[in-house]
Coordinates of C-alpha atoms in Angstrom, one line a residue:
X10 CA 100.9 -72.8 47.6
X11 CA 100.3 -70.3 50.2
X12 CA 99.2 -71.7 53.6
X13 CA 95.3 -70.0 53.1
X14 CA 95.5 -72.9 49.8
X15 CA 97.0 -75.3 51.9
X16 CA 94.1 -74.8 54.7
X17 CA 91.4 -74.5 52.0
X18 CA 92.8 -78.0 50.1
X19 CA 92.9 -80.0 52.9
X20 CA 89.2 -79.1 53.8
X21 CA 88.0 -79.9 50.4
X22 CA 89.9 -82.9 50.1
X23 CA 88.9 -83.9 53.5
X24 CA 85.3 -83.6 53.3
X25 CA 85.2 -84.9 49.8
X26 CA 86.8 -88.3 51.4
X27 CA 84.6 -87.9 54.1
X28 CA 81.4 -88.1 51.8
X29 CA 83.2 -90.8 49.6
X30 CA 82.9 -93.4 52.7
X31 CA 80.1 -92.4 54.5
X32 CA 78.0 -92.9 51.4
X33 CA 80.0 -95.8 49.2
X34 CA 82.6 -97.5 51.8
X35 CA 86.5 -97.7 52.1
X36 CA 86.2 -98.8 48.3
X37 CA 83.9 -96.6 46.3
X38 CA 84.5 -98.1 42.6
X39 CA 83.8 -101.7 43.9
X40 CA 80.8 -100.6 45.4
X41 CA 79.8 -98.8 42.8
X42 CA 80.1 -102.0 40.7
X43 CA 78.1 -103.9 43.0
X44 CA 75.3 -101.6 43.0
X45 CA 75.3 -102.5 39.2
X46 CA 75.2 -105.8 39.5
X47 CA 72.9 -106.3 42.3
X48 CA 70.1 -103.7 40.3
X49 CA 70.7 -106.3 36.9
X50 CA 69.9 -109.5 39.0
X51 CA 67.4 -108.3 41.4
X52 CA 65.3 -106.5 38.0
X53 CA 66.2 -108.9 35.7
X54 CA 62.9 -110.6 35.2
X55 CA 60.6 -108.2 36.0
X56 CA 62.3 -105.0 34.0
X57 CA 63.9 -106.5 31.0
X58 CA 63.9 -102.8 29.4
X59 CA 65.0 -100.8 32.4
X60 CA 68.1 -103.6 33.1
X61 CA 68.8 -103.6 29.4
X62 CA 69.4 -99.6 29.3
X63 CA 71.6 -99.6 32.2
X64 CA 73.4 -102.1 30.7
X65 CA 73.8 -99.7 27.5
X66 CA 74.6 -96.8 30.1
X67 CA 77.1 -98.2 32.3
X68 CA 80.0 -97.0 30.6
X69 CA 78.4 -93.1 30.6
X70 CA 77.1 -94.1 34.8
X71 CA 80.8 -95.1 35.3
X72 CA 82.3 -91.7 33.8
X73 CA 80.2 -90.0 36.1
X74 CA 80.8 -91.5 39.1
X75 CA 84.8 -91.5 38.4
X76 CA 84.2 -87.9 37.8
X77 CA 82.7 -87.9 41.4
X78 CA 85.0 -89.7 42.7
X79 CA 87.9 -88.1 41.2
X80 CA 89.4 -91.8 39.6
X81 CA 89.0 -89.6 36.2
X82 CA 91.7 -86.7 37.3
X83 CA 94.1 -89.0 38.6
X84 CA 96.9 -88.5 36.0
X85 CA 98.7 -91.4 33.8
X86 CA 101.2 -89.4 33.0
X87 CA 102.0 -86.5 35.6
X88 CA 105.0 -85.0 33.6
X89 CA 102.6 -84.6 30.3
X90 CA 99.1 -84.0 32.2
X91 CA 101.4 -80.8 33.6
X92 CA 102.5 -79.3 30.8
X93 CA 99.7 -79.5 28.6
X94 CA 97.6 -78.5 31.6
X95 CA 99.3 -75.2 31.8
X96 CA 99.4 -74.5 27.9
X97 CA 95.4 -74.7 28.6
X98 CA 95.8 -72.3 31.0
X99 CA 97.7 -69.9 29.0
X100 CA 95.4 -69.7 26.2
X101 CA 93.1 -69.1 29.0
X102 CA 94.6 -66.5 30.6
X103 CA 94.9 -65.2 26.9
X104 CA 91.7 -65.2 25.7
X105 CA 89.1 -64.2 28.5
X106 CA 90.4 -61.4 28.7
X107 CA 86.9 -60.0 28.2
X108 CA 85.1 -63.4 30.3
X109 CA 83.3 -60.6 32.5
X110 CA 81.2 -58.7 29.9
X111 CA 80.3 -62.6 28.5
X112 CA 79.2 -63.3 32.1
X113 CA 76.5 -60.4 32.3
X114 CA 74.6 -63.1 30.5
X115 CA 73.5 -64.5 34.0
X116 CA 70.6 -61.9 33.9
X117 CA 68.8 -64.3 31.8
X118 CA 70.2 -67.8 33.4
X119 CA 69.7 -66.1 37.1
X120 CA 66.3 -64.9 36.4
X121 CA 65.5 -68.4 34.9
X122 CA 66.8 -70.1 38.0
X123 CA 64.5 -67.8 40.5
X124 CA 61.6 -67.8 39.2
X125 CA 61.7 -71.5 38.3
X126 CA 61.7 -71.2 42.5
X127 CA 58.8 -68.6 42.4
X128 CA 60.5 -65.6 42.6
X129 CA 58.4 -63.1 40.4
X130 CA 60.1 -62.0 36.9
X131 CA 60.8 -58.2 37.8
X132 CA 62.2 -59.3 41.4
X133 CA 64.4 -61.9 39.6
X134 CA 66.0 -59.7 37.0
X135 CA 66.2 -57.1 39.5
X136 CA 68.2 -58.4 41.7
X137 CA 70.9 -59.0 39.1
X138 CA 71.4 -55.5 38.8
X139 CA 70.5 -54.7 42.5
X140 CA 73.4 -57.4 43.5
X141 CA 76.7 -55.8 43.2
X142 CA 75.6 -52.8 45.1
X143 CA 74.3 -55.2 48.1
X144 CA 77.3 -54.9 50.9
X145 CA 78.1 -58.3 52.7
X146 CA 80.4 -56.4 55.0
X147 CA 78.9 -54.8 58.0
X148 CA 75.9 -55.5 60.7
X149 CA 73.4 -58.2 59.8
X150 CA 74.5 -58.7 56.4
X151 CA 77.7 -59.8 57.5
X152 CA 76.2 -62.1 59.7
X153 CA 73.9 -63.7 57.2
X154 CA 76.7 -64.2 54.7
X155 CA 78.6 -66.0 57.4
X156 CA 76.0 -68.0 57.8
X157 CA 75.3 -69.0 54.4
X158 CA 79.1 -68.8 53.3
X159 CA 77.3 -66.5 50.0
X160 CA 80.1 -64.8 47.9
X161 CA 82.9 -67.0 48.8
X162 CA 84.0 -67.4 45.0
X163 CA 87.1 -65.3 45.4
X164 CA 88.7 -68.0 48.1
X165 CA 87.8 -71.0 45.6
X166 CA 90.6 -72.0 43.0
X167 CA 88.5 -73.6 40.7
X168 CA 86.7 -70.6 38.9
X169 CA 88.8 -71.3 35.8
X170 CA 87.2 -75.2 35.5
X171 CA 84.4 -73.2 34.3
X172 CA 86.7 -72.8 31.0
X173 CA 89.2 -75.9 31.3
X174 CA 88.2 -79.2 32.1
X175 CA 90.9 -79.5 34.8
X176 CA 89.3 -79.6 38.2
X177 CA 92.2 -77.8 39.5
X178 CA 96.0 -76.4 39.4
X179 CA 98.2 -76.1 42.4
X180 CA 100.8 -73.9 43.5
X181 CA 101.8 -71.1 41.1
X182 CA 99.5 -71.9 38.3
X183 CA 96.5 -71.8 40.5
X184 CA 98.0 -68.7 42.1
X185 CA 98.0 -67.2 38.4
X186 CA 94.5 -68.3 37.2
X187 CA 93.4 -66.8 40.1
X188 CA 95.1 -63.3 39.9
X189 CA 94.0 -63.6 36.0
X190 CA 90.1 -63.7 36.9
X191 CA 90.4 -61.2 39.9
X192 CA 92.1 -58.6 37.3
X193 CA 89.4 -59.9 34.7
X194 CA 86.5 -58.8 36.8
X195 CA 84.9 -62.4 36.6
X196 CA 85.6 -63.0 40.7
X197 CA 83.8 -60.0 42.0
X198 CA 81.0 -60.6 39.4
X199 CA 80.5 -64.0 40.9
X200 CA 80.6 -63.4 43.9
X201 CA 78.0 -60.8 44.1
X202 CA 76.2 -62.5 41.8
X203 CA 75.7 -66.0 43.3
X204 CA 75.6 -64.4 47.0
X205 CA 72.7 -61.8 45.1
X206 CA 70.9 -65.3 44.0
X207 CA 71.4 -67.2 47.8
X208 CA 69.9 -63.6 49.0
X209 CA 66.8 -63.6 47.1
X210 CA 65.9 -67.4 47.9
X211 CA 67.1 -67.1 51.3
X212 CA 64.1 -63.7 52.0
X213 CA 61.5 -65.7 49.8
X214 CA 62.1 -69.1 52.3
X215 CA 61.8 -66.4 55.4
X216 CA 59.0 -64.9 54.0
X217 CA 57.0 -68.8 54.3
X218 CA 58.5 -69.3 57.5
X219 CA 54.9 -69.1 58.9
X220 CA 53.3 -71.3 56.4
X221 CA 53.0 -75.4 56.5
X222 CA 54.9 -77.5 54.1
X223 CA 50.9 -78.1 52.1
X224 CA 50.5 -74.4 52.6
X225 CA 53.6 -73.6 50.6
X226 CA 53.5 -72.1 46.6
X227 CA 54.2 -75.1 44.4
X228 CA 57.5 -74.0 43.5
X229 CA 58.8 -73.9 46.8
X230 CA 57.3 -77.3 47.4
X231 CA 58.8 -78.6 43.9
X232 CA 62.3 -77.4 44.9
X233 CA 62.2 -79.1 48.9
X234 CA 60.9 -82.2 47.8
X235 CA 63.8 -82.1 45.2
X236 CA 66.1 -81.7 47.6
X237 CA 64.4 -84.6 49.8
X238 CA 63.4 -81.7 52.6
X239 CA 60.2 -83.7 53.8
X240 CA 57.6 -81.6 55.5
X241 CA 58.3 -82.6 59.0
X242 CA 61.7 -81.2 57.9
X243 CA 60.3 -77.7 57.0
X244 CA 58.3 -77.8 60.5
X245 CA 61.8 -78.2 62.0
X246 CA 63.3 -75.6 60.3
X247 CA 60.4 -73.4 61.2
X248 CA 60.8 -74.3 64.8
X249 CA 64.2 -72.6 65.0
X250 CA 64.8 -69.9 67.3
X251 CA 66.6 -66.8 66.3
X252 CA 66.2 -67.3 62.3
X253 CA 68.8 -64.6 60.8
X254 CA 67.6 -60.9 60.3
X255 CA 68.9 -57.9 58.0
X256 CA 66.5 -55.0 58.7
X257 CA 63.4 -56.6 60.5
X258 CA 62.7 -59.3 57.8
X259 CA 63.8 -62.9 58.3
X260 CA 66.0 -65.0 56.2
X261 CA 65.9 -68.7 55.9
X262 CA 70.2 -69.8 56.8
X263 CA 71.1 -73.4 57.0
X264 CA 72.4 -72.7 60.3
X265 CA 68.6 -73.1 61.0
X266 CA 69.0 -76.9 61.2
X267 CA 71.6 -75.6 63.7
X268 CA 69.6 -74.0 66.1
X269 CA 66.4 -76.0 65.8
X270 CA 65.6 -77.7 69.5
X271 CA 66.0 -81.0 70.0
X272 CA 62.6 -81.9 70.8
X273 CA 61.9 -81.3 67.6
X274 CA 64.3 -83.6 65.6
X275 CA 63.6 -86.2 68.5
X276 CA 59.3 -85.8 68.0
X277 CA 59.9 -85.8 64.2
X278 CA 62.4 -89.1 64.5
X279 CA 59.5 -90.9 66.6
X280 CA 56.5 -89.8 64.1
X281 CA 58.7 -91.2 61.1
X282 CA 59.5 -94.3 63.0
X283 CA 63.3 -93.3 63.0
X284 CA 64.1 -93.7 66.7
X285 CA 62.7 -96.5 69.2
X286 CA 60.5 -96.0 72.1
X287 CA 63.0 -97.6 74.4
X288 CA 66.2 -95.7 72.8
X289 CA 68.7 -94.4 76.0
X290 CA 70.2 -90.9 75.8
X291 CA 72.9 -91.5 74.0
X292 CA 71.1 -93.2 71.1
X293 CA 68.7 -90.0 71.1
X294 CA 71.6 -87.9 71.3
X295 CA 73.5 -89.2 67.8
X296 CA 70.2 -89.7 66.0
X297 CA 69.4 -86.2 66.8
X298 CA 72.9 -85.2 65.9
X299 CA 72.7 -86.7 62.6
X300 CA 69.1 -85.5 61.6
X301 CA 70.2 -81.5 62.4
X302 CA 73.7 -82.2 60.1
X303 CA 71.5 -84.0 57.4
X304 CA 69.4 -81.3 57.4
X305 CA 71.9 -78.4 57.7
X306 CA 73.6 -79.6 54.3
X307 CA 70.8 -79.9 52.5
X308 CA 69.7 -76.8 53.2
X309 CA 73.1 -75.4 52.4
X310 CA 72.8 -77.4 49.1
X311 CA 69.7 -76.0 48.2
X312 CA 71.1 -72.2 48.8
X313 CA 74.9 -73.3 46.6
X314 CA 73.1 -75.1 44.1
X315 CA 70.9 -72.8 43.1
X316 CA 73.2 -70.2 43.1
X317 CA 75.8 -71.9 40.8
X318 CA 72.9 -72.9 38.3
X319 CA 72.0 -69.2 38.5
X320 CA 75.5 -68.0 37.7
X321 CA 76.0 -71.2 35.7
X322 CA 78.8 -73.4 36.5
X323 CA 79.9 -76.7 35.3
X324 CA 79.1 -79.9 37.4
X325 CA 80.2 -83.3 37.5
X326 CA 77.9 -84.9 34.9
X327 CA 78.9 -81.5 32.5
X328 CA 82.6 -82.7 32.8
X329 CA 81.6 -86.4 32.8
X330 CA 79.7 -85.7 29.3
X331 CA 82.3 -84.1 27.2
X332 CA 85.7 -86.0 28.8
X333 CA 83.7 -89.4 29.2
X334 CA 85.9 -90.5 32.1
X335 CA 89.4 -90.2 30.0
X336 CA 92.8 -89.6 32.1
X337 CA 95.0 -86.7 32.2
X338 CA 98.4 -87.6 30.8
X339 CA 96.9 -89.6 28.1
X340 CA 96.6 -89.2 24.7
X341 CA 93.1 -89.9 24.2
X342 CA 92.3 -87.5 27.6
X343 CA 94.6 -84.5 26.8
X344 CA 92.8 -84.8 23.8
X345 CA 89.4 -84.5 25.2
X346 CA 90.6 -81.6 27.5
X347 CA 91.9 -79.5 24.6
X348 CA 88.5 -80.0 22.3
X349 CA 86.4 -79.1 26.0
X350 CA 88.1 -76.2 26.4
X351 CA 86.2 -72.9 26.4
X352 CA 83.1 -76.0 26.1
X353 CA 82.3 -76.7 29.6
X354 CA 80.4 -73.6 30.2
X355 CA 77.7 -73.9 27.2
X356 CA 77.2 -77.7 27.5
X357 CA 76.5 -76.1 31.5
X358 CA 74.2 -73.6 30.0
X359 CA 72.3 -76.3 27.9
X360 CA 72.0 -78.8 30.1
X361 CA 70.9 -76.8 33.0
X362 CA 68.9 -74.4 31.8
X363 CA 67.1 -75.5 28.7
X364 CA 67.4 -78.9 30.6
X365 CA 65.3 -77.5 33.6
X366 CA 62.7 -75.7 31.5
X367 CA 62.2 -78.9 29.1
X368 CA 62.0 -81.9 31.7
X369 CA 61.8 -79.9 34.9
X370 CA 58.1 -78.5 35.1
X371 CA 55.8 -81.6 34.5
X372 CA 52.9 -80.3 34.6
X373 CA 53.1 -76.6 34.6
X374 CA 53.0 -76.1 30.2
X375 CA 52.8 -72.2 31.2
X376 CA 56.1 -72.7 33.5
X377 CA 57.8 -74.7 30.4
X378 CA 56.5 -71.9 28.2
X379 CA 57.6 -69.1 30.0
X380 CA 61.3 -70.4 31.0
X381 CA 61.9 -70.9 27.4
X382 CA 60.9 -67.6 26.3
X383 CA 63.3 -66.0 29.1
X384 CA 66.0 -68.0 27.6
X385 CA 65.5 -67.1 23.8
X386 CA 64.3 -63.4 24.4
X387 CA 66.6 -62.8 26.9
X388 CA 69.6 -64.7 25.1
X389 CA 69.1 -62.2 22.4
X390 CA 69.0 -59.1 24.4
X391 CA 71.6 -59.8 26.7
X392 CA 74.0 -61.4 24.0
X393 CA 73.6 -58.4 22.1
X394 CA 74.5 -55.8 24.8
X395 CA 77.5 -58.2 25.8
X396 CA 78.3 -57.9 22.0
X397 CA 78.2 -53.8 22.0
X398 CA 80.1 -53.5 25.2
X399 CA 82.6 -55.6 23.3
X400 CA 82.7 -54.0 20.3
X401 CA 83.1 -50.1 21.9
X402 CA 85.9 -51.9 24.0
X403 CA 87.8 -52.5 21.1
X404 CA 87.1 -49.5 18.8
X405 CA 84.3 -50.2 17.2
X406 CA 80.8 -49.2 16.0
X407 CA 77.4 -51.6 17.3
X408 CA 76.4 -54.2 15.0
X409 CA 72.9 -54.0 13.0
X410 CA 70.5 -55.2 15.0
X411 CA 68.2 -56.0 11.7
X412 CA 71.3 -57.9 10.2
X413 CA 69.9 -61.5 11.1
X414 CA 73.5 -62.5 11.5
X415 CA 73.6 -60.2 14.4
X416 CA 70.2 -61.6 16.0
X417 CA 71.6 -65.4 15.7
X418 CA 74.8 -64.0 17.0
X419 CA 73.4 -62.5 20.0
X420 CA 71.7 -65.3 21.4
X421 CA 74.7 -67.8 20.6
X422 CA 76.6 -64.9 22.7
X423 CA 74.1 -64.5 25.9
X424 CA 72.6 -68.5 25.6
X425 CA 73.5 -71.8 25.7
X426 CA 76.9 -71.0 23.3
X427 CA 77.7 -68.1 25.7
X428 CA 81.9 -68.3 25.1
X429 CA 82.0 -70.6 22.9
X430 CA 80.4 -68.0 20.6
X431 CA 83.2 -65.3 21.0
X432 CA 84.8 -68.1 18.6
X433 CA 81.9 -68.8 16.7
X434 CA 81.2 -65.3 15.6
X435 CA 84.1 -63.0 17.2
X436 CA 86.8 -62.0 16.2
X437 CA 88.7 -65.5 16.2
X438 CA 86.9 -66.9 13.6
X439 CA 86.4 -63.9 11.6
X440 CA 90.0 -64.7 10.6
X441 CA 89.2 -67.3 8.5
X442 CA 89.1 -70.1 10.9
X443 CA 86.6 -72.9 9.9
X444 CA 84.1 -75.2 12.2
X445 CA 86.9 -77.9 12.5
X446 CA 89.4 -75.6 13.6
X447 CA 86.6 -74.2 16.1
X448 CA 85.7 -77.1 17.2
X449 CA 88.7 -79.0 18.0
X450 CA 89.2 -75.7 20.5
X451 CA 91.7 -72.9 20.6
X452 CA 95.1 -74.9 21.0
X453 CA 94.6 -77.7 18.7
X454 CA 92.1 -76.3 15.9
X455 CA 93.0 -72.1 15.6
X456 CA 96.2 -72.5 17.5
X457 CA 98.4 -74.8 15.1
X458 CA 96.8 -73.2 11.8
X459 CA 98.3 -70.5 12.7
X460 CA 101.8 -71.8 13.5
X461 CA 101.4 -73.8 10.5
X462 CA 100.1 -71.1 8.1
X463 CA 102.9 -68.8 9.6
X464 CA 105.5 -71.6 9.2
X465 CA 104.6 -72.3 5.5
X466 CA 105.2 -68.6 4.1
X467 CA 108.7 -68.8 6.2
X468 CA 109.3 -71.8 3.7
X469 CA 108.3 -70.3 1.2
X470 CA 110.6 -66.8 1.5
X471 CA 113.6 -69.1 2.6
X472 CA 112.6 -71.4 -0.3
X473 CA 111.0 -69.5 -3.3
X474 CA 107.5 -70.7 -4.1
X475 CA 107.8 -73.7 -5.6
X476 CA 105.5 -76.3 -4.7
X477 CA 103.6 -73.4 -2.8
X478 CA 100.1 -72.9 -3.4
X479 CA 100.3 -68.9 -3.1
X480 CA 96.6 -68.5 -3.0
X481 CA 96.6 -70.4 0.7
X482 CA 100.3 -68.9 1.5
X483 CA 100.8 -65.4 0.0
X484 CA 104.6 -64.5 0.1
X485 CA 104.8 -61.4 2.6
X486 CA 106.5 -59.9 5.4
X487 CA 105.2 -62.3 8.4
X488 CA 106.2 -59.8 10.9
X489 CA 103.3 -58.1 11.7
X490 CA 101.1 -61.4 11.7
X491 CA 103.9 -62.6 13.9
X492 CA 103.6 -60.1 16.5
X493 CA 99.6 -60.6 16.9
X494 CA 99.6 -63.9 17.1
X495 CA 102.2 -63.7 19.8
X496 CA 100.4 -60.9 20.9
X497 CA 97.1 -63.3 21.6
X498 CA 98.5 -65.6 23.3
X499 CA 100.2 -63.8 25.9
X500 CA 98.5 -64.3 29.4
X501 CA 97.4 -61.0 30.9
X502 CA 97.5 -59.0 27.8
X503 CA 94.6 -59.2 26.6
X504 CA 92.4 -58.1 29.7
X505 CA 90.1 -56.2 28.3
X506 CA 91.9 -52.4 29.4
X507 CA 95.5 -53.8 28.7
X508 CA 94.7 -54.5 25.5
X509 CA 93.5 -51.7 24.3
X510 CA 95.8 -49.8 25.8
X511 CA 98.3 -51.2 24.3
X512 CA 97.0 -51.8 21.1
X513 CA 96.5 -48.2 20.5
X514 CA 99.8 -47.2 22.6
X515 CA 101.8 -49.3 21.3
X516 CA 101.2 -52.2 18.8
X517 CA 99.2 -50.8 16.0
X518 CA 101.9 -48.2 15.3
X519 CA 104.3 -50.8 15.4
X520 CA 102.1 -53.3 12.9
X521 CA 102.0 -50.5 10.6
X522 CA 105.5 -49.0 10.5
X523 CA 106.6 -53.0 10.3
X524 CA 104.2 -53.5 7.3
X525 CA 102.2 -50.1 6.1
X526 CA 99.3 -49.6 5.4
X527 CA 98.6 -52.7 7.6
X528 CA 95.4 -51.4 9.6
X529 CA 93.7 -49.7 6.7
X530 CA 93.8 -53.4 4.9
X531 CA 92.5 -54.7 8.3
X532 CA 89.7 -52.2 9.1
X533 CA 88.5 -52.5 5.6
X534 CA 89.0 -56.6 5.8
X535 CA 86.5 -56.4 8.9
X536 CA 83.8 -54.3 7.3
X537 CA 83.5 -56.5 4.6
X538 CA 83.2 -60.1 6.5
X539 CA 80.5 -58.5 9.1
X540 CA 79.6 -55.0 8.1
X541 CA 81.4 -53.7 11.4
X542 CA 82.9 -50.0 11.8
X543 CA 85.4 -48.6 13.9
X544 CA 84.2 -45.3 15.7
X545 CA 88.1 -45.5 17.1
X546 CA 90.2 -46.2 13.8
X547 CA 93.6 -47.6 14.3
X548 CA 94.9 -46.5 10.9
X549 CA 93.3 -43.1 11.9
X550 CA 94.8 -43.2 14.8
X551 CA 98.4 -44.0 13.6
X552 CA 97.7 -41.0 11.3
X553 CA 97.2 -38.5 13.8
X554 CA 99.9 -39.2 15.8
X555 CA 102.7 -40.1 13.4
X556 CA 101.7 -38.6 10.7
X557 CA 102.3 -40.2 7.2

């Protein structure tokens, strides 16, 4: 890789070993056991029911915290866990091509997210649209994105694990999945995004900068104690000097822990009983030391966290769910990493979401009420725009809005199905591809029936159709069948302006004069599985510029 990777891995790896021993010891999975064992006997008697589920949950408990760990990524087989890594990352590079217009569906999820925090409905939604116009690159909003590190998506190589279950891919193929999702759009629409959501809940924090913990709106209490800021922690934070400013109005940074005094962490260590009467300097000085970075991160994890659950991106107990601990390089793992492909996001969506609005407002049956309607309204709205920008990208007419496939489409397209449902009701399964193809993912379920159907009519021209079931297998020239399949597959051609391009360049003329009156049989084909037009016609198209 290039020496910015190099820099960039060895920081993540570092601090992610650095967390590893600070919280579980030189030997994380033993401990880990431990902790098991030691809850079982000391609860044994007293919780019979609570022992007896985490005996029944262990195994998912373990997946998790391998996942954490990263025991779960750690290859059996490097040769294999390789090369079936990068044919997942050529379908992926082959089939997001349009991953962008899928993502606008963050207007719901964002708006979800903030006001679930208090942020009001109309500021929430706005700021989805007001976010990629907000510059980060001069004066104080410079200064306030250095300070929170907002919008640093485009320097992280892992945007594609939000598709693939691999938690990432050095040297040239991470070099490629990068390029793939800067050329897609999908980079700069994160990170305006997620900075856009870390901007919003950053002005609403500096906004109660002047108000006591009690004195706070319940949302912004829910959300500190969550993140175990206790109110003698807020105090601190208020206490800071210097708290960031774009245009007169303060924002809340975490590098408030920073500045905070240290008479404040040392009179808010002596109220909680934290640090002796008779501690020496030195003593003062590393308690102190260790409350402001305690408090520093989780600030900072406040601000990321709710900006990937905004934006939503798949976490360790997403991964954990769906791959259940398995090993790369095994049979049983590359297995689970092909069906999760194109999965992660959705069971992200579902969990997070519908998750928070479900089990995440005891108490507040208006809150529940209201988050749930954002998500099914707004699933529908936005799913459907996503689907018309789609459709006029490729040539054709909107779907019916009163067709109730269209409606059930839509908010599989902007909700909790989100890509998963450009297979589930695009143009992949619209080719006759059933729910077991779909759901045993692009390589394994629609990518080898279509090798195999393609191989079986090459047997049967090479030898007659005996034995053939010609209903399955019709006998015709495979050519033009050939060429799309290859055609879909092929990383970087199907961004969403290549493609059209050169579909409408290039390859319909050549699918027709390689088998005519190919696209006439297609367009028709298409309106009579889903009623859809082309306002662009291909066979038209062909017509004008060829002639017959």
């Amino acid at each position: 890789g290039t020496l910015l990777e190099q820099v960039y891995g060895s920081l993540g790896r570092a601090a992610h070993q650095q967390a590893l021993l600070s919280r579980w010891g030189t030997n994380p999975g033993a401990e880990f056991d431990q902790d098991i064992r030691w809850a079982q006997e000391k609860y044994r008697d007293s919780h019979t029911d609570a022992v007896d589920k985490l005996g029944q949950d262990r195994v998912g408990l373990k997946a998790i915290f391998d996942t954490l760990t990263g025991e779960a990524n750690r290859p059996a087989n490097r040769l294999w866990a390789k090369v079936w890594s990068y044919v997942r990352l050529d379908e992926s590079m082959a089939k997001l091509g349009m991953v962008m217009f899928t993502h606008f569906s963050a207007a719901t999820t964002k708006a979800g997210e903030l006001h679930y925090q208090g942020v009001p409905w109309m500021q929430a939604y706005g700021d989805f649209f007001a976010a990629p116009f907000r510059s980060m690159k001069h004066g104080e909003a410079a200064a306030w994105a250095d300070e929170t590190l907002a919008g640093m998506e485009g320097t992280n190589r892992d945007i594609i694990s939000a598709f693939n279950p691999n938690d990432s891919k050095p040297g040239v193929a991470s070099r490629l999945a990068n390029t793939f999702f800067k050329l897609s759009g999908l980079t700069w629409l994160l990170n305006k995004q997620k900075a856009g959501a870390e901007w919003t809940l950053s002005r609403r924090a500096g906004m109660n900068l002047d108000r006591a913990h009690g004195d706070l709106p319940f949302q912004m209490q829910r959300v500190l104690n969550a993140y175990d800021i206790s109110p003698a922690e807020w105090d601190v934070l208020r206490a800071a000097p210097d708290h960031a400013q774009i245009d007169g109005r303060a924002f809340l940074t975490p590098q408030a822990a920073i500045r905070a005094p240290d008479a404040a962490y040392e009179a808010m260590l002596r109220d909680n009983g934290q640090l002796d009467l008779g501690a020496n300097p030195d003593q003062i000085a590393r308690r102190v030391d260790d409350a402001r970075q305690d408090l520093a991160m989780k600030t900072h994890a406040w601000l990321h966290d709710t900006a990937d659950r905004s934006i939503v991106t798949p976490g360790i107990e997403d991964r954990a769910f769906i791959l259940g601990g398995t090993h790369p390089g095994t049979m049983i793992g590359e297995f689970w990493r092909f069906v999760a492909q194109f999965k992660m996001w959705p069971i992200a969506a579902i969990r997070q979401q519908w998750g928070r609005d479900l089990y995440g407002t005891p108490g507040d049956t208006m809150g529940k009420v209201g988050g749930i309607m954002n998500l099914t309204v707004g699933s529908i709205i936005t799913g459907y725009a996503i689907m018309t920008l789609k459709d006029l990208l490729k040539g054709q007419n909107p779907r019916n809005p009163t067709d109730p496939r269209t409606a059930i489409a839509a908010m599989a397209q902007g909700g909790g199905v989100g890509i998963l449902g450009d297979f589930l009701f695009g143009d992949f399964s619209r080719t006759g591809q059933n729910f077991a193809e779909t759901a045993l993912g692009p390589v394994l379920g629609q990518g080898i029936s279509n090798v195999m159907d393609l191989w079986n009519r090459i047997k049967a021209r090479t030898e007659g159709t005996e034995g053939v079931n010609m209903k399955d297998h019709p006998v015709r020239d495979i050519g033009p069948d050939a060429m799309k399949l290859l055609t879909d597959n092929l990383p970087f051609a199907n961004l969403f302006y290549t493609r059209q391009a050169l579909n409408y360049l290039f390859l319909h003329s050549l699918q027709e004069t390689m088998r005519p009156g190919y696209l006439k049989r297609s367009e028709r084909s298409l309106q009579q599985r889903t009623g859809t037009t082309m306002w662009m016609s291909p066979a038209e198209n062909h017509l004008q510029t060829f002639g017959r």
